[in-house]
Amino acid sequence: MAKTLLMKFKTDRDKSFSLRVNKVKNDVNEEDVKTLMDSLIKNDVVLASSGTLKVKESAELITTSSEPIDVE
């Protein structure tokens, strides 16, 4: 199963900004995500048209799986 991390922020323009990270490690935890989000805000490394990241809004791990289907 593949995991994707979806992080949502509020910007200095009071707009929402979402960032997805694909292929997240299986052992990622809440503290890892909080640290990453804080680092993205503190170091101002994301260039978003909606503004500068200012506040953590939410985060979630999305797990997807696939199952082959025989179409013959």
PDB file of C-alpha atoms in Angstrom:
ATOM      1  CA  MET A   1       0.000   0.000   0.000  1.00  0.00           C
ATOM      2  CA  ALA A   2       1.230   3.462  -0.885  1.00  0.00           C
ATOM      3  CA  LYS A   3       1.064   6.321   1.605  1.00  0.00           C
ATOM      4  CA  THR A   4       0.721  10.003   0.815  1.00  0.00           C
ATOM      5  CA  LEU A   5       1.050  12.778   3.369  1.00  0.00           C
ATOM      6  CA  LEU A   6      -1.361  15.674   2.849  1.00  0.00           C
ATOM      7  CA  MET A   7      -0.491  18.834   4.782  1.00  0.00           C
ATOM      8  CA  LYS A   8      -2.685  21.921   4.868  1.00  0.00           C
ATOM      9  CA  PHE A   9      -1.570  25.403   5.866  1.00  0.00           C
ATOM     10  CA  LYS A  10      -2.952  28.934   6.122  1.00  0.00           C
ATOM     11  CA  THR A  11      -0.899  31.636   4.425  1.00  0.00           C
ATOM     12  CA  ASP A  12      -0.166  35.241   5.328  1.00  0.00           C
ATOM     13  CA  ARG A  13      -2.955  36.180   2.898  1.00  0.00           C
ATOM     14  CA  ASP A  14      -5.416  34.027   4.907  1.00  0.00           C
ATOM     15  CA  LYS A  15      -5.663  31.533   2.042  1.00  0.00           C
ATOM     16  CA  SER A  16      -5.398  27.758   2.200  1.00  0.00           C
ATOM     17  CA  PHE A  17      -2.412  25.897   0.786  1.00  0.00           C
ATOM     18  CA  SER A  18      -2.070  22.106   0.485  1.00  0.00           C
ATOM     19  CA  LEU A  19       1.113  20.135  -0.011  1.00  0.00           C
ATOM     20  CA  ARG A  20       1.270  16.420  -0.838  1.00  0.00           C
ATOM     21  CA  VAL A  21       4.283  14.197  -0.254  1.00  0.00           C
ATOM     22  CA  ASN A  22       4.101  10.861  -2.059  1.00  0.00           C
ATOM     23  CA  LYS A  23       5.717   7.575  -1.007  1.00  0.00           C
ATOM     24  CA  VAL A  24       5.900   8.383   2.704  1.00  0.00           C
ATOM     25  CA  LYS A  25       7.793   5.930   4.935  1.00  0.00           C
ATOM     26  CA  ASN A  26       5.643   3.383   6.749  1.00  0.00           C
ATOM     27  CA  ASP A  27       6.951   4.439  10.159  1.00  0.00           C
ATOM     28  CA  VAL A  28       6.223   8.173   9.847  1.00  0.00           C
ATOM     29  CA  ASN A  29       4.567   9.467  13.012  1.00  0.00           C
ATOM     30  CA  GLU A  30       2.721  12.511  14.289  1.00  0.00           C
ATOM     31  CA  GLU A  31       5.858  14.148  15.675  1.00  0.00           C
ATOM     32  CA  ASP A  32       7.665  13.745  12.323  1.00  0.00           C
ATOM     33  CA  VAL A  33       4.815  15.507  10.541  1.00  0.00           C
ATOM     34  CA  LYS A  34       4.630  18.338  13.077  1.00  0.00           C
ATOM     35  CA  THR A  35       8.386  18.864  12.817  1.00  0.00           C
ATOM     36  CA  LEU A  36       8.258  18.903   9.021  1.00  0.00           C
ATOM     37  CA  MET A  37       5.375  21.384   8.942  1.00  0.00           C
ATOM     38  CA  ASP A  38       7.080  23.664  11.489  1.00  0.00           C
ATOM     39  CA  SER A  39      10.282  23.534   9.444  1.00  0.00           C
ATOM     40  CA  LEU A  40       8.481  24.429   6.211  1.00  0.00           C
ATOM     41  CA  ILE A  41       6.924  27.458   7.922  1.00  0.00           C
ATOM     42  CA  LYS A  42      10.058  28.568   9.789  1.00  0.00           C
ATOM     43  CA  ASN A  43      12.450  28.263   6.841  1.00  0.00           C
ATOM     44  CA  ASP A  44      10.016  29.741   4.292  1.00  0.00           C
ATOM     45  CA  VAL A  45      10.997  27.177   1.633  1.00  0.00           C
ATOM     46  CA  VAL A  46       7.645  26.943  -0.179  1.00  0.00           C
ATOM     47  CA  LEU A  47       6.879  29.462  -2.921  1.00  0.00           C
ATOM     48  CA  ALA A  48       3.091  29.559  -3.138  1.00  0.00           C
ATOM     49  CA  SER A  49       0.996  31.957  -5.184  1.00  0.00           C
ATOM     50  CA  SER A  50      -1.407  32.034  -2.226  1.00  0.00           C
ATOM     51  CA  GLY A  51       1.255  33.557   0.040  1.00  0.00           C
ATOM     52  CA  THR A  52       3.801  32.587   2.678  1.00  0.00           C
ATOM     53  CA  LEU A  53       2.984  29.618   4.909  1.00  0.00           C
ATOM     54  CA  LYS A  54       2.111  30.859   8.399  1.00  0.00           C
ATOM     55  CA  VAL A  55      -0.087  28.374  10.293  1.00  0.00           C
ATOM     56  CA  LYS A  56      -0.469  24.591  10.355  1.00  0.00           C
ATOM     57  CA  GLU A  57      -4.078  23.764   9.597  1.00  0.00           C
ATOM     58  CA  SER A  58      -4.184  19.947   9.366  1.00  0.00           C
ATOM     59  CA  ALA A  59      -2.397  16.849   8.142  1.00  0.00           C
ATOM     60  CA  GLU A  60      -3.443  13.357   7.174  1.00  0.00           C
ATOM     61  CA  LEU A  61      -1.905  10.158   5.888  1.00  0.00           C
ATOM     62  CA  ILE A  62      -3.742   8.768   2.895  1.00  0.00           C
ATOM     63  CA  THR A  63      -3.257   5.057   2.251  1.00  0.00           C
ATOM     64  CA  THR A  64      -4.076   3.658  -1.162  1.00  0.00           C
ATOM     65  CA  SER A  65      -3.965   0.164  -2.503  1.00  0.00           C
ATOM     66  CA  SER A  66      -4.561  -1.331  -5.892  1.00  0.00           C
ATOM     67  CA  GLU A  67      -5.878  -4.657  -7.021  1.00  0.00           C
ATOM     68  CA  PRO A  68      -5.375  -5.966 -10.539  1.00  0.00           C
ATOM     69  CA  ILE A  69      -8.495  -6.775 -12.521  1.00  0.00           C
ATOM     70  CA  ASP A  70      -8.473  -9.438 -15.214  1.00  0.00           C
ATOM     71  CA  VAL A  71     -10.115  -7.841 -18.243  1.00  0.00           C
ATOM     72  CA  GLU A  72      -9.703 -10.750 -20.656  1.00  0.00           C
TER      73      GLU A  72
END
